[in-house]
Amino acid sequence: MTSATAPIEIGRTGDSGAVSCRHCGLPVPPGETFCCTGCATAHAIVNDLGLSAYYRFSERRGEEVRASGRAFAEFDHDSFTTTYVRDREDGLSEVELYLEHVHCPSCVWLVEKVSLTIPGVTAAELDIGRARARVVWDRSRTPLSAVARTLDTLGYIAHPFRGGRAEEARRAEDRAALVGIGVSGAIAGNVMMIALAIYAGWFGGIEREFERYFRWWSFLLTTPSLLWPGRVFFRSAWGALRRRSLHMDVPIALALGAAFVHGAVNTVRDAGPVYFDGVAALVFLLLVGRYLQQRAQRAAIDSSELLHSLAPATARVIEGAATREVPAEAVLPGWLVEVRAGDTLPADGIVESGDSSIDLSLLTGESRPVSIGAGDTVFAGTTNMSSPLRVRVTRSGESSRLGALMRDVADSARRRSPIVRLADRLAGRFILAVLTLATLAFVIWVWRDPAQAFDNAIAMLVVTCPCALALATPLTVTGAMGKAARGGILIRGGDALEILAGTGTIVLDKTGTVTEGRMALVGWRGSDDALSLLAALEKHSRHPLAAAIAAAETSTTRRLVTKVAETIGGGIQGRVDGRQVVAGTAEYIRTQLGEPSLAVPCALAGHTEVIVAIDGTIAGVASIGDPVRAGAAEVIASLQRSGWRVELLSGDRPDVVTAVGQSLGLSAEDARGGATPEAKRDRVRELARVGPVVMVGDGVNDAPAMAGATASIGVHGGAEACLRTSDVFLSRPGLEALGELVRGARRTMTLVRAGFLASIAYNVAGASLVLAGLIDPLIAAILMPASSLSVIFLAWKGPTFAAGEPGP
Amino acid sequence: MSVLLVLVPVALGIVLLAVVAYVWSARSGQFDDLVTPALRPLLDERDTDVEPQRPPAE
């Protein structure tokens, strides 16, 4: 930028100057149509295929297209085909692909339409919840790599979905659970209807033969409910007894079994109470609780499989002069592998020859490529960007850095939420109490009225069934997760909620988490008019600092800017509306004004100063820095009030971190700068020895620390792979969501405890009624569903998370 | 009241039909993905209102 004679318009310019990218909708510099070449390419393809209707969706990507540019040659290889591709009966092939960066309804449309325009592709279906596309195509007409390359140009990077077989098994399990819930639900509804007729008969009078008729019907209906969907309780109780352990299913199976057998006997001999309605309702409610809990645990396992899918499928092994492709899992330490540009590294190793740059974003979230050469260590899962490399493998498969990360994630998925385990621990004491009470009821009633002794002992087993207890935790936790998700907080497991409800240390990353992660004008000392003149001038520079100042100017006054001259590393000057404006470093100003001894205001820590002189006198100082997010200080204060110690941990310069810490009310030792990813991890581990540590990061360099923390929280804007493995993902920018998360976690745990107390209170009440001889099937039928329903009501309607809740 | 001897089995027969239909739909995978199918009709509508304007490229 040297000179400009035409008046410069500020803000939106003519028709070519779209302010937002035509493809992704992100803001672009005036005069540009696309934010990046990736978007321009994607736009051209979409238009060429006649799919421009895509741009009529109001909700589009909002994310720039980052194509990997890979060849996807491994997708056509035989070892890939045998592992991931299924041959269909009609001669076509089917594959399941995991697609990165799929997140909105319009993605469904684009992915499916674009795939279908490729000759040979007959079906493409995207499951947006799981980011998985099922593609059916004719292998003789089109290679799969062509499909993958097309999706790649649109920014959807394809990976073969691994664990397809486990997925098949899980899908079958899910369907079986749904069938069980449906069948038991239908039976429960009808048995309760019949029971209503019997109870109405007690009050309004019923002929003996009709009562018998209805009792037989409820017996006939309850039998399949217990034998088919309900058998899971007996199977799991039996398994626990064989292992000589106790869990919640033991008292449940005992109550269900005793009530059913007793009811069957009473139906046949046509006397005494029956509890069929209670049994049928319990089977249904318990199956629902079980299903919800299963789904919550599955979310964590899914995320580890996604990581698996991100690892490369094949490796090119060099043997003498030839290379041969082998599945990545088969690579052994000591082998020499070739990694072509655009390929993903199959194993950890040391570069033997070649100079290239490596994209580490999968491992560290660092978005800038890192240059490497012979002797450098490289890791599986990272992408070779520019030129071929020969790598001597040191660790492969499970023992590679990526493998270790995946194992960590899988381990944490297997670990059950401690509060759920608490329910199982209670089961032992519970069953003891139930059996003692039943014996007690029997003994008391043998002494008082032997005819009723057996009925009452059974009634005791039935009313003390811990179904409400078994429902309380999964329902509350699942309900809270659902509500949180609507507010943009994605929680992956119940234990994160429990940790967040306690106290400990919250470690915050600075850049991108506490701050906005971009340069902006954070302070201005001078008149508004001077700032306006400065901004008009800075619009002519491409320097990041200039862009920050230009972005701060909101007025639409048109100013005539002429005679612009810029010195790299110094500053800029020009005539704005006829006035001479000089802006830059102190040294630049002194030189330009010709006053070597001129005193200029000094800089604040952590900010870069731009000094402005207008017509030869200093008119203002602009401070430019990475601004702290609005509301961050309030959120940190509220976290501290609720008992958390907050620490800032950053790779940025220590003085900058201290300054940011001060503005947030944190002392110098709670704001640590200059920390490498390893140092962050070590610090988090050190803190974890003392108490729970929650690491909050945006994936950039925080991945090791997040893996080492008791619970990890990923914030909006980071690397997708890292965020998907964190316990909680905040999909809204800013820290408000963090405050909301901690408050919501606290309320959820209070609710879980309330549910526990409520169900125990019901059981105590039921047991007292039996001992007093006041129980009959009607009271049991009201008491049992009432306890379950009140726990369900508490779990769904109780205060946990509120969508769009205002700050503290 | 003896009509109940007929009506209860008839009602339960209808329930059985519903249960069979449900079991079939669950087993054939209609509840596997509950998000995307709901979006599809909306997306298809946009598709049909643009196709006539332009000859298909494929």
PDB file of C-alpha atoms in Angstrom, chain A residues 131-286:
ATOM      1  CA  ALA A 131     -21.106 -37.730  11.672  1.00  0.00           C
ATOM      2  CA  ARG A 132     -21.127 -40.961   9.721  1.00  0.00           C
ATOM      3  CA  ALA A 133     -21.976 -41.389   6.062  1.00  0.00           C
ATOM      4  CA  ARG A 134     -23.015 -44.678   4.503  1.00  0.00           C
ATOM      5  CA  VAL A 135     -22.039 -44.770   0.854  1.00  0.00           C
ATOM      6  CA  VAL A 136     -23.201 -47.390  -1.645  1.00  0.00           C
ATOM      7  CA  TRP A 137     -21.352 -47.390  -4.943  1.00  0.00           C
ATOM      8  CA  ASP A 138     -20.287 -49.485  -7.904  1.00  0.00           C
ATOM      9  CA  ARG A 139     -16.640 -50.393  -7.473  1.00  0.00           C
ATOM     10  CA  SER A 140     -16.168 -51.142 -11.149  1.00  0.00           C
ATOM     11  CA  ARG A 141     -17.204 -47.611 -12.142  1.00  0.00           C
ATOM     12  CA  THR A 142     -15.706 -45.343  -9.504  1.00  0.00           C
ATOM     13  CA  PRO A 143     -12.904 -45.757  -6.987  1.00  0.00           C
ATOM     14  CA  LEU A 144     -13.828 -44.826  -3.412  1.00  0.00           C
ATOM     15  CA  SER A 145     -10.939 -42.362  -3.384  1.00  0.00           C
ATOM     16  CA  ALA A 146     -12.844 -40.219  -5.913  1.00  0.00           C
ATOM     17  CA  VAL A 147     -15.742 -39.938  -3.490  1.00  0.00           C
ATOM     18  CA  ALA A 148     -13.376 -39.112  -0.633  1.00  0.00           C
ATOM     19  CA  ARG A 149     -11.562 -36.463  -2.696  1.00  0.00           C
ATOM     20  CA  THR A 150     -14.810 -34.760  -3.670  1.00  0.00           C
ATOM     21  CA  LEU A 151     -15.981 -34.610  -0.073  1.00  0.00           C
ATOM     22  CA  ASP A 152     -12.528 -33.376   0.912  1.00  0.00           C
ATOM     23  CA  THR A 153     -12.688 -30.359  -1.410  1.00  0.00           C
ATOM     24  CA  LEU A 154     -15.852 -29.312   0.412  1.00  0.00           C
ATOM     25  CA  GLY A 155     -14.033 -29.589   3.730  1.00  0.00           C
ATOM     26  CA  TYR A 156     -15.490 -32.908   4.865  1.00  0.00           C
ATOM     27  CA  ILE A 157     -12.458 -35.107   5.457  1.00  0.00           C
ATOM     28  CA  ALA A 158     -13.391 -38.771   5.200  1.00  0.00           C
ATOM     29  CA  HIS A 159     -12.015 -41.572   7.373  1.00  0.00           C
ATOM     30  CA  PRO A 160     -13.001 -45.228   7.300  1.00  0.00           C
ATOM     31  CA  PHE A 161     -15.212 -45.942  10.272  1.00  0.00           C
ATOM     32  CA  ARG A 162     -13.498 -48.495  12.472  1.00  0.00           C
ATOM     33  CA  GLY A 163     -15.121 -50.811  14.912  1.00  0.00           C
ATOM     34  CA  GLY A 164     -17.884 -51.546  12.419  1.00  0.00           C
ATOM     35  CA  ARG A 165     -18.356 -54.969  13.934  1.00  0.00           C
ATOM     36  CA  ALA A 166     -18.651 -53.635  17.486  1.00  0.00           C
ATOM     37  CA  GLU A 167     -21.055 -51.068  16.098  1.00  0.00           C
ATOM     38  CA  GLU A 168     -23.156 -53.839  14.553  1.00  0.00           C
ATOM     39  CA  ALA A 169     -23.350 -55.596  17.924  1.00  0.00           C
ATOM     40  CA  ARG A 170     -24.244 -52.370  19.712  1.00  0.00           C
ATOM     41  CA  ARG A 171     -26.930 -51.544  17.199  1.00  0.00           C
ATOM     42  CA  ALA A 172     -28.477 -54.961  17.785  1.00  0.00           C
ATOM     43  CA  GLU A 173     -28.273 -54.368  21.539  1.00  0.00           C
ATOM     44  CA  ASP A 174     -29.938 -50.970  21.155  1.00  0.00           C
ATOM     45  CA  ARG A 175     -32.735 -52.392  19.051  1.00  0.00           C
ATOM     46  CA  ALA A 176     -33.288 -55.216  21.537  1.00  0.00           C
ATOM     47  CA  ALA A 177     -33.525 -52.663  24.354  1.00  0.00           C
ATOM     48  CA  LEU A 178     -36.090 -50.635  22.422  1.00  0.00           C
ATOM     49  CA  VAL A 179     -38.125 -53.752  21.656  1.00  0.00           C
ATOM     50  CA  GLY A 180     -38.032 -54.667  25.358  1.00  0.00           C
ATOM     51  CA  ILE A 181     -39.191 -51.207  26.392  1.00  0.00           C
ATOM     52  CA  GLY A 182     -42.016 -51.198  23.854  1.00  0.00           C
ATOM     53  CA  VAL A 183     -43.294 -54.659  24.685  1.00  0.00           C
ATOM     54  CA  SER A 184     -43.111 -54.197  28.448  1.00  0.00           C
ATOM     55  CA  GLY A 185     -44.702 -50.755  28.123  1.00  0.00           C
ATOM     56  CA  ALA A 186     -47.667 -52.078  26.154  1.00  0.00           C
ATOM     57  CA  ILE A 187     -48.123 -54.901  28.643  1.00  0.00           C
ATOM     58  CA  ALA A 188     -47.798 -52.610  31.662  1.00  0.00           C
ATOM     59  CA  GLY A 189     -50.425 -50.234  30.291  1.00  0.00           C
ATOM     60  CA  ASN A 190     -52.940 -53.002  29.698  1.00  0.00           C
ATOM     61  CA  VAL A 191     -52.304 -54.818  32.980  1.00  0.00           C
ATOM     62  CA  MET A 192     -52.818 -51.540  34.828  1.00  0.00           C
ATOM     63  CA  MET A 193     -56.081 -51.003  32.966  1.00  0.00           C
ATOM     64  CA  ILE A 194     -57.299 -54.430  34.021  1.00  0.00           C
ATOM     65  CA  ALA A 195     -56.106 -53.800  37.574  1.00  0.00           C
ATOM     66  CA  LEU A 196     -58.175 -50.607  37.577  1.00  0.00           C
ATOM     67  CA  ALA A 197     -61.267 -52.709  36.867  1.00  0.00           C
ATOM     68  CA  ILE A 198     -60.432 -55.009  39.784  1.00  0.00           C
ATOM     69  CA  TYR A 199     -59.837 -52.111  42.185  1.00  0.00           C
ATOM     70  CA  ALA A 200     -63.018 -50.373  41.013  1.00  0.00           C
ATOM     71  CA  GLY A 201     -64.792 -53.643  41.722  1.00  0.00           C
ATOM     72  CA  TRP A 202     -63.647 -53.566  45.344  1.00  0.00           C
ATOM     73  CA  PHE A 203     -65.425 -50.281  45.864  1.00  0.00           C
ATOM     74  CA  GLY A 204     -68.349 -50.556  43.470  1.00  0.00           C
ATOM     75  CA  GLY A 205     -68.918 -54.291  43.687  1.00  0.00           C
ATOM     76  CA  ILE A 206     -67.841 -56.892  41.179  1.00  0.00           C
ATOM     77  CA  GLU A 207     -69.108 -60.351  40.411  1.00  0.00           C
ATOM     78  CA  ARG A 208     -66.759 -63.043  41.603  1.00  0.00           C
ATOM     79  CA  GLU A 209     -66.441 -64.570  38.141  1.00  0.00           C
ATOM     80  CA  PHE A 210     -65.382 -61.275  36.523  1.00  0.00           C
ATOM     81  CA  GLU A 211     -62.766 -60.652  39.174  1.00  0.00           C
ATOM     82  CA  ARG A 212     -61.403 -64.110  38.482  1.00  0.00           C
ATOM     83  CA  TYR A 213     -61.527 -63.399  34.723  1.00  0.00           C
ATOM     84  CA  PHE A 214     -59.509 -60.202  35.120  1.00  0.00           C
ATOM     85  CA  ARG A 215     -56.995 -61.836  37.440  1.00  0.00           C
ATOM     86  CA  TRP A 216     -56.355 -64.532  34.870  1.00  0.00           C
ATOM     87  CA  TRP A 217     -55.916 -61.961  32.124  1.00  0.00           C
ATOM     88  CA  SER A 218     -53.370 -59.968  34.132  1.00  0.00           C
ATOM     89  CA  PHE A 219     -51.524 -63.191  34.935  1.00  0.00           C
ATOM     90  CA  LEU A 220     -51.454 -64.165  31.248  1.00  0.00           C
ATOM     91  CA  LEU A 221     -50.260 -60.718  30.196  1.00  0.00           C
ATOM     92  CA  THR A 222     -47.603 -60.301  32.888  1.00  0.00           C
ATOM     93  CA  THR A 223     -46.020 -63.671  32.144  1.00  0.00           C
ATOM     94  CA  PRO A 224     -44.530 -62.676  28.758  1.00  0.00           C
ATOM     95  CA  SER A 225     -43.417 -59.323  30.166  1.00  0.00           C
ATOM     96  CA  LEU A 226     -41.366 -61.042  32.836  1.00  0.00           C
ATOM     97  CA  LEU A 227     -40.150 -63.898  30.666  1.00  0.00           C
ATOM     98  CA  TRP A 228     -39.140 -61.810  27.657  1.00  0.00           C
ATOM     99  CA  PRO A 229     -38.130 -58.177  28.380  1.00  0.00           C
ATOM    100  CA  GLY A 230     -37.899 -58.784  32.140  1.00  0.00           C
ATOM    101  CA  ARG A 231     -35.501 -61.697  31.982  1.00  0.00           C
ATOM    102  CA  VAL A 232     -32.490 -59.315  31.868  1.00  0.00           C
ATOM    103  CA  PHE A 233     -32.964 -58.629  35.582  1.00  0.00           C
ATOM    104  CA  PHE A 234     -32.897 -62.299  36.489  1.00  0.00           C
ATOM    105  CA  ARG A 235     -29.927 -62.944  34.262  1.00  0.00           C
ATOM    106  CA  SER A 236     -27.906 -60.099  35.714  1.00  0.00           C
ATOM    107  CA  ALA A 237     -28.917 -60.935  39.290  1.00  0.00           C
ATOM    108  CA  TRP A 238     -27.929 -64.556  38.737  1.00  0.00           C
ATOM    109  CA  GLY A 239     -24.594 -63.461  37.275  1.00  0.00           C
ATOM    110  CA  ALA A 240     -23.927 -61.287  40.326  1.00  0.00           C
ATOM    111  CA  LEU A 241     -24.804 -64.081  42.734  1.00  0.00           C
ATOM    112  CA  ARG A 242     -22.522 -66.499  40.923  1.00  0.00           C
ATOM    113  CA  ARG A 243     -19.674 -64.012  41.259  1.00  0.00           C
ATOM    114  CA  ARG A 244     -20.669 -63.773  44.948  1.00  0.00           C
ATOM    115  CA  SER A 245     -21.320 -60.064  44.630  1.00  0.00           C
ATOM    116  CA  LEU A 246     -24.451 -57.996  45.010  1.00  0.00           C
ATOM    117  CA  HIS A 247     -25.810 -55.226  42.899  1.00  0.00           C
ATOM    118  CA  MET A 248     -29.103 -53.449  42.480  1.00  0.00           C
ATOM    119  CA  ASP A 249     -30.530 -56.136  40.214  1.00  0.00           C
ATOM    120  CA  VAL A 250     -30.482 -58.702  43.030  1.00  0.00           C
ATOM    121  CA  PRO A 251     -33.158 -57.077  45.231  1.00  0.00           C
ATOM    122  CA  ILE A 252     -35.057 -56.114  42.075  1.00  0.00           C
ATOM    123  CA  ALA A 253     -35.096 -59.686  40.737  1.00  0.00           C
ATOM    124  CA  LEU A 254     -36.041 -60.950  44.198  1.00  0.00           C
ATOM    125  CA  ALA A 255     -39.003 -58.581  44.419  1.00  0.00           C
ATOM    126  CA  LEU A 256     -40.182 -59.235  40.851  1.00  0.00           C
ATOM    127  CA  GLY A 257     -39.782 -63.014  41.159  1.00  0.00           C
ATOM    128  CA  ALA A 258     -41.432 -63.288  44.562  1.00  0.00           C
ATOM    129  CA  ALA A 259     -44.362 -61.078  43.569  1.00  0.00           C
ATOM    130  CA  PHE A 260     -44.921 -62.947  40.324  1.00  0.00           C
ATOM    131  CA  VAL A 261     -44.747 -66.473  41.740  1.00  0.00           C
ATOM    132  CA  HIS A 262     -46.929 -65.482  44.663  1.00  0.00           C
ATOM    133  CA  GLY A 263     -49.445 -63.859  42.295  1.00  0.00           C
ATOM    134  CA  ALA A 264     -49.476 -66.917  40.040  1.00  0.00           C
ATOM    135  CA  VAL A 265     -50.142 -69.226  42.990  1.00  0.00           C
ATOM    136  CA  ASN A 266     -52.894 -66.924  44.279  1.00  0.00           C
ATOM    137  CA  THR A 267     -54.496 -66.736  40.836  1.00  0.00           C
ATOM    138  CA  VAL A 268     -54.619 -70.503  40.510  1.00  0.00           C
ATOM    139  CA  ARG A 269     -55.991 -71.088  43.993  1.00  0.00           C
ATOM    140  CA  ASP A 270     -58.283 -68.070  43.505  1.00  0.00           C
ATOM    141  CA  ALA A 271     -57.538 -66.356  46.811  1.00  0.00           C
ATOM    142  CA  GLY A 272     -55.176 -63.744  48.274  1.00  0.00           C
ATOM    143  CA  PRO A 273     -53.614 -60.651  46.739  1.00  0.00           C
ATOM    144  CA  VAL A 274     -51.900 -60.400  43.336  1.00  0.00           C
ATOM    145  CA  TYR A 275     -49.305 -57.755  42.384  1.00  0.00           C
ATOM    146  CA  PHE A 276     -49.275 -58.181  38.586  1.00  0.00           C
ATOM    147  CA  ASP A 277     -49.921 -54.527  37.816  1.00  0.00           C
ATOM    148  CA  GLY A 278     -46.989 -53.499  40.006  1.00  0.00           C
ATOM    149  CA  VAL A 279     -44.706 -56.123  38.445  1.00  0.00           C
ATOM    150  CA  ALA A 280     -45.554 -55.102  34.868  1.00  0.00           C
ATOM    151  CA  ALA A 281     -45.074 -51.393  35.609  1.00  0.00           C
ATOM    152  CA  LEU A 282     -41.743 -52.040  37.341  1.00  0.00           C
ATOM    153  CA  VAL A 283     -40.351 -54.036  34.428  1.00  0.00           C
ATOM    154  CA  PHE A 284     -41.209 -51.190  32.078  1.00  0.00           C
ATOM    155  CA  LEU A 285     -39.832 -48.366  34.240  1.00  0.00           C
ATOM    156  CA  LEU A 286     -36.644 -50.238  35.065  1.00  0.00           C
TER     157      LEU A 286
END
